[in-house]
Amino acid sequence: MLFRKEILLLIVLAVSVGFTSCSDDDDEVPRIDEPTGSFTLPDQPLDGEMVVVEDLSISKNGWIVVRRDNGSNEPIMTEIISMPEYVPAGDYLEFSIRLKNNIELVDGERLWVNLHADDGDKIFEYSISNQADLPILLSSGSLVAHFFIVDLPDPTGSVSADDQELEQNRKLNISSVVNSHSGWVVVYSDAEGAPNLNEILSVPRFIDPGTHTDLKVDLEDDVEIENNQLLWVVLHTDDGDQIFEYNVDDDLDLPVLTENDEMVMDSFRLSFD
């Protein structure tokens, strides 16, 4: 009889341990797989609109964005310069990222592309102060990110101005300007049938890329004009800071050149009663 009681006690203990084990399993937090991703970033000419990555793979729905470099070979995480592009989980031979409008790029600067996970609402909400849409990391803890060097095509454009009378407001009318990059419209004096780049007569006028008609440019206050004087309007590049700094001894804000390495310019005569 004692032996039978001992057997029953062992069975009760075994069942009790079994229930305890199941309870411990239920209390464990299920392991959540961390999102993974990869892509390649080929060298590419950049026209200021699209960045293309190749062989993109992402394990969960996420985002791909473009950032500037912080000067220490790392992306600036506090801002993006592209539209955040939603990427459903999967594999892609190519994927395009559109830069934001009016983003000024400088030839030779470093840009970064990196991946983020989506937190489920399909709204990009990442900031360094919250836990939404966090960057995807490698097993080493570093960002899934690659950089490329901006290689902008050479700026192109055209400019034309008609002979005109000097108005009392001392504004000059430039009939048409077409420019592929942000730049400057500047009026110079004449030097034997060519613009005298050492003598600026107007306030440099900054312009965005595009087509501009009847553009107004102000003469400098201290400039004196002779009747029927020949002037030159020249199209310049902008080096990215929207400050006109050109002089003949530096390489800042240089004149835009044609395919024949001639300045994009036009002449006109200015008269008054």
Short mmCIF file of C-alpha atoms in Angstrom, two decimals:
data_model
loop_
_atom_site.label_atom_id
_atom_site.label_comp_id
_atom_site.label_asym_id
_atom_site.label_seq_id
_atom_site.Cartn_x
_atom_site.Cartn_y
_atom_site.Cartn_z
CA MET A 1 0.00 0.00 0.00
CA LEU A 2 2.89 2.35 0.79
CA PHE A 3 4.43 1.66 -2.61
CA ARG A 4 1.13 2.54 -4.35
CA LYS A 5 0.98 5.87 -2.45
CA GLU A 6 4.53 6.69 -3.54
CA ILE A 7 3.64 6.04 -7.20
CA LEU A 8 0.59 8.31 -6.97
CA LEU A 9 2.73 11.07 -5.40
CA LEU A 10 5.23 10.86 -8.26
CA ILE A 11 2.43 11.17 -10.84
CA VAL A 12 1.02 14.25 -9.08
CA LEU A 13 4.45 15.85 -9.00
CA ALA A 14 5.02 15.13 -12.69
CA VAL A 15 1.69 16.66 -13.67
CA SER A 16 2.42 19.68 -11.49
CA VAL A 17 5.81 20.20 -13.15
CA GLY A 18 4.17 19.89 -16.56
CA PHE A 19 1.67 22.63 -15.78
CA THR A 20 4.43 24.84 -14.41
CA SER A 21 6.48 24.33 -17.57
CA CYS A 22 3.56 25.29 -19.81
CA SER A 23 2.95 28.39 -17.71
CA ASP A 24 6.59 29.48 -18.11
CA ASP A 25 6.39 29.03 -21.90
CA ASP A 26 3.26 31.18 -22.03
CA ASP A 27 5.05 34.00 -20.17
CA GLU A 28 7.95 34.16 -22.66
CA VAL A 29 7.88 37.11 -25.13
CA PRO A 30 7.85 35.72 -28.68
CA ARG A 31 11.01 36.53 -30.62
CA ILE A 32 10.44 39.24 -33.21
CA ASP A 33 12.63 38.97 -36.28
CA GLU A 34 14.52 42.18 -36.95
CA PRO A 35 13.96 43.60 -40.46
CA THR A 36 16.82 43.18 -42.88
CA GLY A 37 17.68 44.79 -46.19
CA SER A 38 20.36 45.42 -48.75
CA PHE A 39 20.93 47.28 -52.01
CA THR A 40 23.66 48.54 -54.30
CA LEU A 41 24.15 52.14 -55.35
CA PRO A 42 25.79 52.48 -58.78
CA ASP A 43 27.59 55.60 -59.97
CA GLN A 44 25.13 57.74 -61.86
CA PRO A 45 24.77 61.21 -63.32
CA LEU A 46 22.31 63.19 -61.26
CA ASP A 47 19.98 65.72 -62.86
CA GLY A 48 18.51 66.89 -59.56
CA GLU A 49 15.41 64.68 -59.63
CA MET A 50 15.92 60.93 -59.29
CA VAL A 51 18.32 58.58 -57.50
CA VAL A 52 18.25 54.93 -58.61
CA VAL A 53 19.37 51.95 -56.50
CA GLU A 54 19.78 48.40 -57.74
CA ASP A 55 19.33 44.89 -56.31
CA LEU A 56 17.14 46.17 -53.49
CA SER A 57 15.94 43.56 -51.02
CA ILE A 58 13.90 44.23 -47.86
CA SER A 59 12.40 41.59 -45.57
CA LYS A 60 9.55 43.72 -44.24
CA ASN A 61 7.66 46.75 -45.53
CA GLY A 62 9.79 49.84 -45.19
CA TRP A 63 11.15 53.08 -46.63
CA ILE A 64 14.13 54.25 -48.63
CA VAL A 65 15.40 57.84 -48.31
CA VAL A 66 18.26 60.15 -49.35
CA ARG A 67 20.29 62.24 -46.91
CA ARG A 68 23.19 64.68 -47.06
CA ASP A 69 26.58 63.94 -45.52
CA ASN A 70 27.43 65.50 -42.14
CA GLY A 71 31.04 66.15 -43.11
CA SER A 72 32.32 63.14 -41.17
CA ASN A 73 31.41 60.44 -43.70
CA GLU A 74 28.02 59.82 -42.08
CA PRO A 75 24.45 60.71 -43.11
CA ILE A 76 22.64 63.60 -41.42
CA MET A 77 19.86 61.73 -39.63
CA THR A 78 17.81 64.80 -38.69
CA GLU A 79 16.57 65.48 -42.24
CA ILE A 80 16.02 63.89 -45.61
CA ILE A 81 16.30 65.57 -49.01
CA SER A 82 14.11 63.06 -50.87
CA MET A 83 10.51 62.07 -50.79
CA PRO A 84 10.30 59.03 -48.45
CA GLU A 85 9.56 56.16 -50.84
CA TYR A 86 7.48 53.29 -49.42
CA VAL A 87 8.95 49.87 -50.26
CA PRO A 88 6.77 46.76 -49.85
CA ALA A 89 8.74 43.75 -48.65
CA GLY A 90 10.42 41.96 -51.54
CA ASP A 91 13.21 42.08 -54.09
CA TYR A 92 13.67 44.72 -56.81
CA LEU A 93 16.14 44.97 -59.67
CA GLU A 94 15.82 48.78 -59.58
CA PHE A 95 14.07 51.27 -57.35
CA SER A 96 13.84 55.06 -57.88
CA ILE A 97 13.83 57.76 -55.23
CA ARG A 98 12.61 61.25 -56.10
CA LEU A 99 14.43 64.19 -54.54
CA LYS A 100 12.38 66.99 -53.00
CA ASN A 101 11.62 70.03 -55.13
CA ASN A 102 14.16 72.86 -55.22
CA ILE A 103 16.92 70.84 -53.58
CA GLU A 104 20.24 72.52 -54.32
CA LEU A 105 22.99 70.02 -55.07
CA VAL A 106 26.69 70.74 -55.37
CA ASP A 107 28.88 68.85 -57.79
CA GLY A 108 31.17 66.53 -55.81
CA GLU A 109 29.15 66.44 -52.58
CA ARG A 110 28.40 63.12 -50.86
CA LEU A 111 24.81 61.87 -50.53
CA TRP A 112 23.59 58.84 -48.58
CA VAL A 113 20.76 56.39 -49.25
CA ASN A 114 19.46 54.25 -46.40
CA LEU A 115 16.59 51.94 -45.46
CA HIS A 116 14.00 52.28 -42.70
CA ALA A 117 11.41 49.82 -41.39
CA ASP A 118 7.74 50.81 -41.47
CA ASP A 119 5.88 50.63 -38.15
CA GLY A 120 2.67 49.52 -39.84
CA ASP A 121 0.84 52.73 -40.73
CA LYS A 122 2.55 53.45 -44.08
CA ILE A 123 3.39 56.98 -42.90
CA PHE A 124 7.05 57.98 -42.63
CA GLU A 125 7.41 59.46 -39.16
CA TYR A 126 11.03 58.83 -38.19
CA SER A 127 12.88 61.34 -36.09
CA ILE A 128 15.84 60.83 -33.78
CA SER A 129 13.56 61.50 -30.79
CA ASN A 130 10.99 58.76 -31.41
CA GLN A 131 10.84 55.03 -32.13
CA ALA A 132 8.78 55.18 -35.34
CA ASP A 133 10.07 53.83 -38.66
CA LEU A 134 13.56 53.15 -37.35
CA PRO A 135 16.55 52.65 -39.66
CA ILE A 136 17.30 49.07 -40.65
CA LEU A 137 20.60 47.89 -39.24
CA LEU A 138 23.19 45.30 -40.16
CA SER A 139 24.07 42.59 -37.64
CA SER A 140 27.06 44.77 -36.70
CA GLY A 141 24.68 47.56 -35.67
CA SER A 142 25.59 49.94 -38.51
CA LEU A 143 23.06 51.41 -40.92
CA VAL A 144 22.07 49.70 -44.14
CA ALA A 145 23.34 52.67 -46.14
CA HIS A 146 25.53 53.54 -49.11
CA PHE A 147 26.83 56.87 -50.41
CA PHE A 148 27.55 58.28 -53.83
CA ILE A 149 29.25 61.41 -55.09
CA VAL A 150 27.06 63.93 -56.91
CA ASP A 151 28.07 64.22 -60.55
CA LEU A 152 25.98 67.01 -62.01
CA PRO A 153 25.79 67.54 -65.75
CA ASP A 154 27.31 70.78 -66.96
CA PRO A 155 24.88 73.70 -66.72
CA THR A 156 23.31 74.92 -69.96
CA GLY A 157 21.17 77.88 -70.87
CA SER A 158 20.43 80.83 -73.08
CA VAL A 159 19.81 84.52 -72.58
CA SER A 160 18.50 87.34 -74.79
CA ALA A 161 17.85 91.04 -74.32
CA ASP A 162 16.45 93.70 -76.67
CA ASP A 163 17.55 97.30 -77.05
CA GLN A 164 15.58 99.42 -74.60
CA GLU A 165 15.14 102.78 -72.98
CA LEU A 166 16.30 103.34 -69.44
CA GLU A 167 13.32 103.76 -67.17
CA GLN A 168 13.27 106.03 -64.14
CA ASN A 169 13.24 103.02 -61.84
CA ARG A 170 16.55 101.94 -63.44
CA LYS A 171 15.32 98.44 -64.09
CA LEU A 172 16.58 96.57 -67.14
CA ASN A 173 14.43 94.07 -68.97
CA ILE A 174 15.97 90.74 -69.98
CA SER A 175 13.64 89.27 -72.58
CA SER A 176 14.34 85.59 -72.00
CA VAL A 177 16.50 83.37 -69.83
CA VAL A 178 16.58 79.56 -69.90
CA ASN A 179 18.80 77.79 -67.39
CA SER A 180 19.22 74.13 -66.40
CA HIS A 181 20.63 74.94 -62.95
CA SER A 182 20.14 77.68 -60.40
CA GLY A 183 22.23 80.67 -61.34
CA TRP A 184 22.62 84.40 -61.80
CA VAL A 185 21.81 87.02 -64.43
CA VAL A 186 24.36 89.82 -64.45
CA VAL A 187 24.82 92.89 -66.67
CA TYR A 188 28.33 94.08 -67.54
CA SER A 189 29.85 97.00 -69.38
CA ASP A 190 31.37 96.59 -72.84
CA ALA A 191 35.07 96.06 -73.57
CA GLU A 192 35.68 96.19 -77.30
CA GLY A 193 32.76 93.99 -78.30
CA ALA A 194 32.77 91.66 -75.30
CA PRO A 195 31.58 91.86 -71.70
CA ASN A 196 34.01 93.48 -69.28
CA LEU A 197 33.84 90.90 -66.48
CA ASN A 198 35.68 93.29 -64.16
CA GLU A 199 32.86 95.84 -64.22
CA ILE A 200 29.42 94.73 -63.05
CA LEU A 201 26.70 97.29 -63.71
CA SER A 202 23.69 95.51 -62.25
CA VAL A 203 22.62 93.89 -59.01
CA PRO A 204 23.12 90.14 -59.71
CA ARG A 205 19.70 88.47 -60.01
CA PHE A 206 19.38 84.93 -58.65
CA ILE A 207 17.12 82.60 -60.65
CA ASP A 208 15.90 79.04 -60.21
CA PRO A 209 16.19 76.51 -63.04
CA GLY A 210 13.61 77.00 -65.77
CA THR A 211 12.42 79.46 -68.37
CA HIS A 212 12.06 83.13 -67.44
CA THR A 213 10.60 85.89 -69.60
CA ASP A 214 10.75 89.66 -69.09
CA LEU A 215 13.12 89.29 -66.17
CA LYS A 216 13.84 92.53 -64.34
CA VAL A 217 17.39 93.40 -63.26
CA ASP A 218 18.30 96.51 -61.25
CA LEU A 219 21.17 98.79 -62.23
CA GLU A 220 23.51 99.58 -59.36
CA ASP A 221 22.75 102.98 -57.83
CA ASP A 222 26.17 104.48 -58.54
CA VAL A 223 26.32 103.41 -62.20
CA GLU A 224 26.13 106.18 -64.79
CA ILE A 225 24.86 105.25 -68.26
CA GLU A 226 25.60 107.04 -71.52
CA ASN A 227 22.98 107.36 -74.20
CA ASN A 228 22.99 104.38 -76.58
CA GLN A 229 25.53 102.56 -74.42
CA LEU A 230 26.28 98.93 -75.26
CA LEU A 231 25.75 96.49 -72.36
CA TRP A 232 26.13 92.74 -71.97
CA VAL A 233 23.96 90.29 -70.02
CA VAL A 234 25.72 87.09 -68.92
CA LEU A 235 24.31 83.91 -67.37
CA HIS A 236 26.29 82.55 -64.39
CA THR A 237 26.13 79.37 -62.35
CA ASP A 238 25.50 79.31 -58.60
CA ASP A 239 27.86 77.28 -56.41
CA GLY A 240 25.08 76.34 -53.98
CA ASP A 241 25.05 79.14 -51.42
CA GLN A 242 22.90 81.66 -53.35
CA ILE A 243 25.58 84.34 -52.84
CA PHE A 244 27.11 85.85 -55.95
CA GLU A 245 30.88 85.65 -55.48
CA TYR A 246 32.28 85.63 -59.01
CA ASN A 247 35.46 87.41 -59.89
CA VAL A 248 37.90 86.70 -62.70
CA ASP A 249 40.49 85.23 -60.31
CA ASP A 250 38.24 82.62 -58.62
CA ASP A 251 36.17 79.61 -59.68
CA LEU A 252 32.97 80.60 -57.88
CA ASP A 253 29.70 81.23 -59.74
CA LEU A 254 31.37 80.98 -63.13
CA PRO A 255 29.69 82.03 -66.38
CA VAL A 256 27.71 79.28 -68.10
CA LEU A 257 29.44 78.11 -71.26
CA THR A 258 28.12 76.83 -74.58
CA GLU A 259 29.34 73.65 -76.27
CA ASN A 260 31.95 75.84 -77.97
CA ASP A 261 33.19 77.12 -74.60
CA GLU A 262 31.74 80.57 -75.20
CA MET A 263 29.86 82.44 -72.50
CA VAL A 264 26.07 82.34 -72.59
CA MET A 265 25.45 86.04 -73.14
CA ASP A 266 23.77 88.70 -75.25
CA SER A 267 24.32 92.39 -75.92
CA PHE A 268 21.84 95.26 -76.05
CA ARG A 269 21.87 99.02 -76.18
CA LEU A 270 20.46 101.23 -73.50
CA SER A 271 19.22 104.70 -74.42
CA PHE A 272 17.29 107.51 -72.74
CA ASP A 273 15.65 110.74 -73.70
#
